[in-house]
PDB file of C-alpha atoms in Angstrom:
ATOM      1  CA  MET A   1     -38.773   9.069 -57.685  1.00  0.00           C
ATOM      2  CA  PRO A   2     -36.399  11.621 -56.014  1.00  0.00           C
ATOM      3  CA  LEU A   3     -37.431  10.292 -52.586  1.00  0.00           C
ATOM      4  CA  LEU A   4     -36.604   6.716 -53.628  1.00  0.00           C
ATOM      5  CA  LEU A   5     -33.215   7.855 -54.961  1.00  0.00           C
ATOM      6  CA  LEU A   6     -32.466   9.662 -51.690  1.00  0.00           C
ATOM      7  CA  ALA A   7     -33.353   6.519 -49.695  1.00  0.00           C
ATOM      8  CA  LEU A   8     -30.987   4.429 -51.836  1.00  0.00           C
ATOM      9  CA  ILE A   9     -28.153   6.901 -51.245  1.00  0.00           C
ATOM     10  CA  PHE A  10     -28.560   6.639 -47.453  1.00  0.00           C
ATOM     11  CA  VAL A  11     -28.672   2.839 -47.533  1.00  0.00           C
ATOM     12  CA  SER A  12     -25.608   2.558 -49.768  1.00  0.00           C
ATOM     13  CA  CYS A  13     -23.605   4.975 -47.597  1.00  0.00           C
ATOM     14  CA  GLU A  14     -24.171   3.012 -44.403  1.00  0.00           C
ATOM     15  CA  GLU A  15     -20.934   2.596 -42.479  1.00  0.00           C
ATOM     16  CA  THR A  16     -19.354  -0.819 -42.275  1.00  0.00           C
ATOM     17  CA  LYS A  17     -17.369  -1.714 -39.216  1.00  0.00           C
ATOM     18  CA  GLU A  18     -13.741  -2.483 -39.955  1.00  0.00           C
ATOM     19  CA  ALA A  19     -12.124  -5.439 -38.258  1.00  0.00           C
ATOM     20  CA  THR A  20      -9.735  -4.648 -35.418  1.00  0.00           C
ATOM     21  CA  LYS A  21      -6.986  -6.688 -33.829  1.00  0.00           C
ATOM     22  CA  PHE A  22      -9.248  -7.270 -30.818  1.00  0.00           C
ATOM     23  CA  ASP A  23     -12.329  -8.614 -32.676  1.00  0.00           C
ATOM     24  CA  ASN A  24     -13.672 -11.882 -31.216  1.00  0.00           C
ATOM     25  CA  TRP A  25     -11.107 -11.345 -28.464  1.00  0.00           C
ATOM     26  CA  ARG A  26     -12.495 -13.666 -25.807  1.00  0.00           C
ATOM     27  CA  ALA A  27     -12.989 -16.558 -28.230  1.00  0.00           C
ATOM     28  CA  ARG A  28      -9.536 -16.072 -29.752  1.00  0.00           C
ATOM     29  CA  ASN A  29      -7.836 -16.002 -26.342  1.00  0.00           C
ATOM     30  CA  GLU A  30      -9.711 -19.046 -25.086  1.00  0.00           C
ATOM     31  CA  GLY A  31      -8.863 -20.809 -28.354  1.00  0.00           C
ATOM     32  CA  TYR A  32      -5.200 -19.977 -27.818  1.00  0.00           C
ATOM     33  CA  ILE A  33      -5.207 -21.564 -24.348  1.00  0.00           C
ATOM     34  CA  ASP A  34      -7.136 -24.556 -25.741  1.00  0.00           C
ATOM     35  CA  SER A  35      -4.436 -25.019 -28.390  1.00  0.00           C
ATOM     36  CA  LEU A  36      -1.748 -24.995 -25.672  1.00  0.00           C
ATOM     37  CA  LYS A  37      -3.780 -27.601 -23.773  1.00  0.00           C
ATOM     38  CA  THR A  38      -3.855 -29.809 -26.868  1.00  0.00           C
ATOM     39  CA  VAL A  39      -0.104 -29.467 -27.410  1.00  0.00           C
ATOM     40  CA  PHE A  40       0.526 -30.243 -23.735  1.00  0.00           C
ATOM     41  CA  ASP A  41      -1.905 -33.181 -23.546  1.00  0.00           C
ATOM     42  CA  GLU A  42      -0.611 -34.732 -26.784  1.00  0.00           C
ATOM     43  CA  LYS A  43       3.009 -34.085 -25.734  1.00  0.00           C
ATOM     44  CA  THR A  44       3.910 -32.643 -29.155  1.00  0.00           C
ATOM     45  CA  ASP A  45       6.201 -30.038 -27.560  1.00  0.00           C
ATOM     46  CA  PRO A  46       8.326 -31.638 -24.820  1.00  0.00           C
ATOM     47  CA  GLU A  47       9.412 -28.193 -23.548  1.00  0.00           C
ATOM     48  CA  LEU A  48       5.847 -27.107 -22.750  1.00  0.00           C
ATOM     49  CA  LYS A  49       4.991 -27.648 -19.072  1.00  0.00           C
ATOM     50  CA  ALA A  50       1.893 -26.791 -17.042  1.00  0.00           C
ATOM     51  CA  PHE A  51       0.625 -26.526 -13.504  1.00  0.00           C
ATOM     52  CA  GLU A  52      -2.740 -25.988 -11.878  1.00  0.00           C
ATOM     53  CA  PRO A  53      -2.646 -22.774  -9.846  1.00  0.00           C
ATOM     54  CA  GLU A  54      -3.752 -22.966  -6.232  1.00  0.00           C
ATOM     55  CA  ILE A  55      -6.000 -19.933  -6.658  1.00  0.00           C
ATOM     56  CA  ASN A  56      -8.046 -21.735  -9.355  1.00  0.00           C
ATOM     57  CA  PRO A  57      -7.109 -25.397  -9.884  1.00  0.00           C
ATOM     58  CA  LYS A  58      -9.593 -25.733 -12.765  1.00  0.00           C
ATOM     59  CA  LEU A  59      -7.189 -23.694 -14.901  1.00  0.00           C
ATOM     60  CA  ARG A  60      -3.641 -24.298 -16.066  1.00  0.00           C
ATOM     61  CA  ILE A  61      -0.708 -21.973 -16.492  1.00  0.00           C
ATOM     62  CA  TYR A  62       1.561 -23.152 -19.301  1.00  0.00           C
ATOM     63  CA  TYR A  63       5.262 -22.359 -19.459  1.00  0.00           C
ATOM     64  CA  LYS A  64       8.591 -23.169 -21.054  1.00  0.00           C
ATOM     65  CA  LYS A  65      11.868 -22.856 -19.187  1.00  0.00           C
ATOM     66  CA  LYS A  66      14.280 -20.820 -21.290  1.00  0.00           C
ATOM     67  CA  ILE A  67      16.970 -20.873 -18.569  1.00  0.00           C
ATOM     68  CA  SER A  68      16.979 -23.403 -15.711  1.00  0.00           C
ATOM     69  CA  ASN A  69      18.752 -23.159 -12.372  1.00  0.00           C
ATOM     70  CA  ASP A  70      18.387 -26.247 -10.192  1.00  0.00           C
ATOM     71  CA  THR A  71      20.148 -24.607  -7.235  1.00  0.00           C
ATOM     72  CA  GLY A  72      18.471 -21.178  -7.151  1.00  0.00           C
ATOM     73  CA  ALA A  73      16.296 -20.165  -4.207  1.00  0.00           C
ATOM     74  CA  ILE A  74      12.503 -20.161  -4.617  1.00  0.00           C
ATOM     75  CA  PRO A  75      10.640 -17.094  -3.285  1.00  0.00           C
ATOM     76  CA  LEU A  76       7.838 -17.311  -0.757  1.00  0.00           C
ATOM     77  CA  TYR A  77       4.422 -15.649  -0.958  1.00  0.00           C
ATOM     78  CA  THR A  78       5.618 -12.883   1.406  1.00  0.00           C
ATOM     79  CA  ASP A  79       8.879 -12.160  -0.463  1.00  0.00           C
ATOM     80  CA  SER A  80       9.798  -9.212  -2.654  1.00  0.00           C
ATOM     81  CA  VAL A  81      11.614 -10.017  -5.873  1.00  0.00           C
ATOM     82  CA  ASN A  82      13.325  -8.307  -8.787  1.00  0.00           C
ATOM     83  CA  VAL A  83      12.107  -9.490 -12.189  1.00  0.00           C
ATOM     84  CA  PHE A  84      12.909  -8.762 -15.812  1.00  0.00           C
ATOM     85  CA  TYR A  85       9.832  -9.205 -18.003  1.00  0.00           C
ATOM     86  CA  ARG A  86       8.248  -8.578 -21.372  1.00  0.00           C
ATOM     87  CA  GLY A  87       4.480  -8.943 -21.703  1.00  0.00           C
ATOM     88  CA  SER A  88       2.702  -9.522 -24.989  1.00  0.00           C
ATOM     89  CA  PHE A  89      -0.682 -10.402 -26.438  1.00  0.00           C
ATOM     90  CA  ILE A  90      -1.417 -13.658 -28.272  1.00  0.00           C
ATOM     91  CA  PHE A  91      -0.669 -11.994 -31.615  1.00  0.00           C
ATOM     92  CA  GLY A  92       2.821 -10.969 -30.473  1.00  0.00           C
ATOM     93  CA  GLU A  93       2.412  -7.243 -29.773  1.00  0.00           C
ATOM     94  CA  THR A  94       4.312  -6.142 -26.655  1.00  0.00           C
ATOM     95  CA  PHE A  95       2.250  -4.188 -24.119  1.00  0.00           C
ATOM     96  CA  ASP A  96       4.867  -3.772 -21.356  1.00  0.00           C
ATOM     97  CA  GLN A  97       8.539  -4.546 -20.738  1.00  0.00           C
ATOM     98  CA  ASN A  98      11.535  -3.564 -18.671  1.00  0.00           C
ATOM     99  CA  PHE A  99      14.167  -4.764 -21.138  1.00  0.00           C
ATOM    100  CA  THR A 100      14.327  -3.964 -24.829  1.00  0.00           C
ATOM    101  CA  GLY A 101      16.739  -6.397 -26.472  1.00  0.00           C
ATOM    102  CA  ALA A 102      16.375 -10.132 -26.887  1.00  0.00           C
ATOM    103  CA  ASP A 103      17.822 -10.542 -23.377  1.00  0.00           C
ATOM    104  CA  PRO A 104      18.093  -8.253 -20.343  1.00  0.00           C
ATOM    105  CA  GLY A 105      21.255  -6.204 -20.734  1.00  0.00           C
ATOM    106  CA  PRO A 106      23.602  -4.273 -18.454  1.00  0.00           C
ATOM    107  CA  PHE A 107      21.619  -1.039 -18.897  1.00  0.00           C
ATOM    108  CA  ASP A 108      18.233  -2.649 -18.155  1.00  0.00           C
ATOM    109  CA  SER A 109      16.791  -2.581 -14.639  1.00  0.00           C
ATOM    110  CA  PRO A 110      14.573  -5.283 -13.134  1.00  0.00           C
ATOM    111  CA  THR A 111      11.306  -4.288 -11.495  1.00  0.00           C
ATOM    112  CA  LYS A 112      10.599  -4.940  -7.816  1.00  0.00           C
ATOM    113  CA  PHE A 113       7.427  -6.867  -7.013  1.00  0.00           C
ATOM    114  CA  VAL A 114       5.920  -7.963  -3.701  1.00  0.00           C
ATOM    115  CA  ILE A 115       4.455 -11.350  -4.565  1.00  0.00           C
ATOM    116  CA  GLN A 116       1.437 -11.238  -2.235  1.00  0.00           C
ATOM    117  CA  THR A 117       0.210  -7.934  -3.713  1.00  0.00           C
ATOM    118  CA  PHE A 118      -0.727  -9.706  -6.949  1.00  0.00           C
ATOM    119  CA  ILE A 119      -3.480 -11.372  -4.929  1.00  0.00           C
ATOM    120  CA  THR A 120      -4.302  -8.827  -2.194  1.00  0.00           C
ATOM    121  CA  VAL A 121      -4.132  -5.571  -4.175  1.00  0.00           C
ATOM    122  CA  GLY A 122      -5.054  -6.872  -7.591  1.00  0.00           C
ATOM    123  CA  GLY A 123      -3.181  -7.458 -10.770  1.00  0.00           C
ATOM    124  CA  VAL A 124      -2.044 -10.551 -12.566  1.00  0.00           C
ATOM    125  CA  SER A 125      -2.670 -13.230  -9.936  1.00  0.00           C
ATOM    126  CA  GLY A 126      -0.964 -15.740 -12.219  1.00  0.00           C
ATOM    127  CA  TRP A 127       2.329 -13.953 -11.504  1.00  0.00           C
ATOM    128  CA  ALA A 128       2.105 -14.861  -7.801  1.00  0.00           C
ATOM    129  CA  GLU A 129       1.637 -18.503  -8.760  1.00  0.00           C
ATOM    130  CA  ILE A 130       4.521 -18.455 -11.239  1.00  0.00           C
ATOM    131  CA  LEU A 131       7.043 -16.611  -9.080  1.00  0.00           C
ATOM    132  CA  GLN A 132       6.569 -19.100  -6.231  1.00  0.00           C
ATOM    133  CA  ARG A 133       7.612 -21.892  -8.605  1.00  0.00           C
ATOM    134  CA  MET A 134      10.587 -20.196 -10.263  1.00  0.00           C
ATOM    135  CA  ARG A 135      14.139 -20.307  -8.968  1.00  0.00           C
ATOM    136  CA  VAL A 136      16.440 -17.279  -8.895  1.00  0.00           C
ATOM    137  CA  GLY A 137      18.236 -17.085 -12.228  1.00  0.00           C
ATOM    138  CA  GLU A 138      15.543 -18.900 -14.174  1.00  0.00           C
ATOM    139  CA  ARG A 139      13.859 -17.462 -17.229  1.00  0.00           C
ATOM    140  CA  TRP A 140      10.442 -18.727 -18.273  1.00  0.00           C
ATOM    141  CA  LEU A 141       8.056 -18.043 -21.124  1.00  0.00           C
ATOM    142  CA  VAL A 142       4.618 -18.191 -19.477  1.00  0.00           C
ATOM    143  CA  TYR A 143       1.075 -18.236 -20.831  1.00  0.00           C
ATOM    144  CA  ILE A 144      -1.474 -16.879 -18.352  1.00  0.00           C
ATOM    145  CA  PRO A 145      -5.192 -17.386 -19.116  1.00  0.00           C
ATOM    146  CA  TRP A 146      -7.361 -14.280 -18.839  1.00  0.00           C
ATOM    147  CA  GLU A 147      -8.987 -15.546 -15.624  1.00  0.00           C
ATOM    148  CA  LEU A 148      -5.578 -15.304 -13.880  1.00  0.00           C
ATOM    149  CA  ALA A 149      -4.617 -12.046 -15.612  1.00  0.00           C
ATOM    150  CA  TYR A 150      -6.847  -8.951 -15.690  1.00  0.00           C
ATOM    151  CA  GLY A 151     -10.094 -10.899 -16.029  1.00  0.00           C
ATOM    152  CA  ALA A 152     -13.117  -9.770 -18.000  1.00  0.00           C
ATOM    153  CA  SER A 153     -12.622  -6.064 -17.252  1.00  0.00           C
ATOM    154  CA  GLY A 154      -8.985  -5.647 -18.349  1.00  0.00           C
ATOM    155  CA  THR A 155      -7.052  -2.417 -17.743  1.00  0.00           C
ATOM    156  CA  ASP A 156      -6.590   0.838 -19.642  1.00  0.00           C
ATOM    157  CA  ASP A 157      -4.101  -0.781 -22.051  1.00  0.00           C
ATOM    158  CA  ILE A 158      -5.127  -4.436 -21.898  1.00  0.00           C
ATOM    159  CA  PRO A 159      -8.614  -5.495 -23.000  1.00  0.00           C
ATOM    160  CA  GLY A 160     -10.663  -7.877 -20.899  1.00  0.00           C
ATOM    161  CA  TYR A 161     -10.326 -11.589 -21.682  1.00  0.00           C
ATOM    162  CA  SER A 162      -6.646 -11.194 -22.604  1.00  0.00           C
ATOM    163  CA  THR A 163      -4.405 -14.226 -22.299  1.00  0.00           C
ATOM    164  CA  LEU A 164      -1.035 -12.737 -21.365  1.00  0.00           C
ATOM    165  CA  ILE A 165       2.323 -14.081 -22.469  1.00  0.00           C
ATOM    166  CA  PHE A 166       5.356 -13.139 -20.394  1.00  0.00           C
ATOM    167  CA  ASP A 167       9.042 -13.693 -20.964  1.00  0.00           C
ATOM    168  CA  MET A 168      10.190 -13.336 -17.355  1.00  0.00           C
ATOM    169  CA  GLN A 169      13.448 -13.795 -15.510  1.00  0.00           C
ATOM    170  CA  LEU A 170      13.608 -14.006 -11.716  1.00  0.00           C
ATOM    171  CA  GLU A 171      16.688 -11.943 -10.949  1.00  0.00           C
ATOM    172  CA  GLU A 172      16.770 -12.015  -7.143  1.00  0.00           C
ATOM    173  CA  ILE A 173      14.869 -12.331  -3.883  1.00  0.00           C
ATOM    174  CA  LEU A 174      15.231  -9.105  -1.899  1.00  0.00           C
ATOM    175  CA  ASP A 175      16.103  -8.988   1.804  1.00  0.00           C
ATOM    176  CA  GLU A 176      13.599  -6.731   3.521  1.00  0.00           C
TER     177      GLU A 176
END
């Protein structure tokens, strides 16, 4: 009898895994992109736009223009640019940013990026696609599928299969 009681204690004390914010992460991120596809295809949000990136035309990058500038210059693949950005996960948590308020302010500094390094050195290849479609002065809210972000492996702070959402403003093309 004592042995049976001891066995019951061990079974009842078995640890249960608590849910985390990244459970079912791949499925949730793919579902998020699928929901954007549905909204886009059914035209239920007229502000939502999409394009097929040259690097992988089977995918789509979705975006909304928050600020338009029909006369701004468009950077080339070989250009360096200054960008304000805030990156977040599909559940809204910010993972990186270079401005802290609702909008970039006078004390915020844009970050310099060389567009081609997103492809040649690694990183969010979707950024290279987006920046070559933006005009200086424009601000977009972009939705980058995990295949055009950090892929299946992720980074130290961003799990694999992460769809990334960026609020980004193309500040200037740098002369170099």
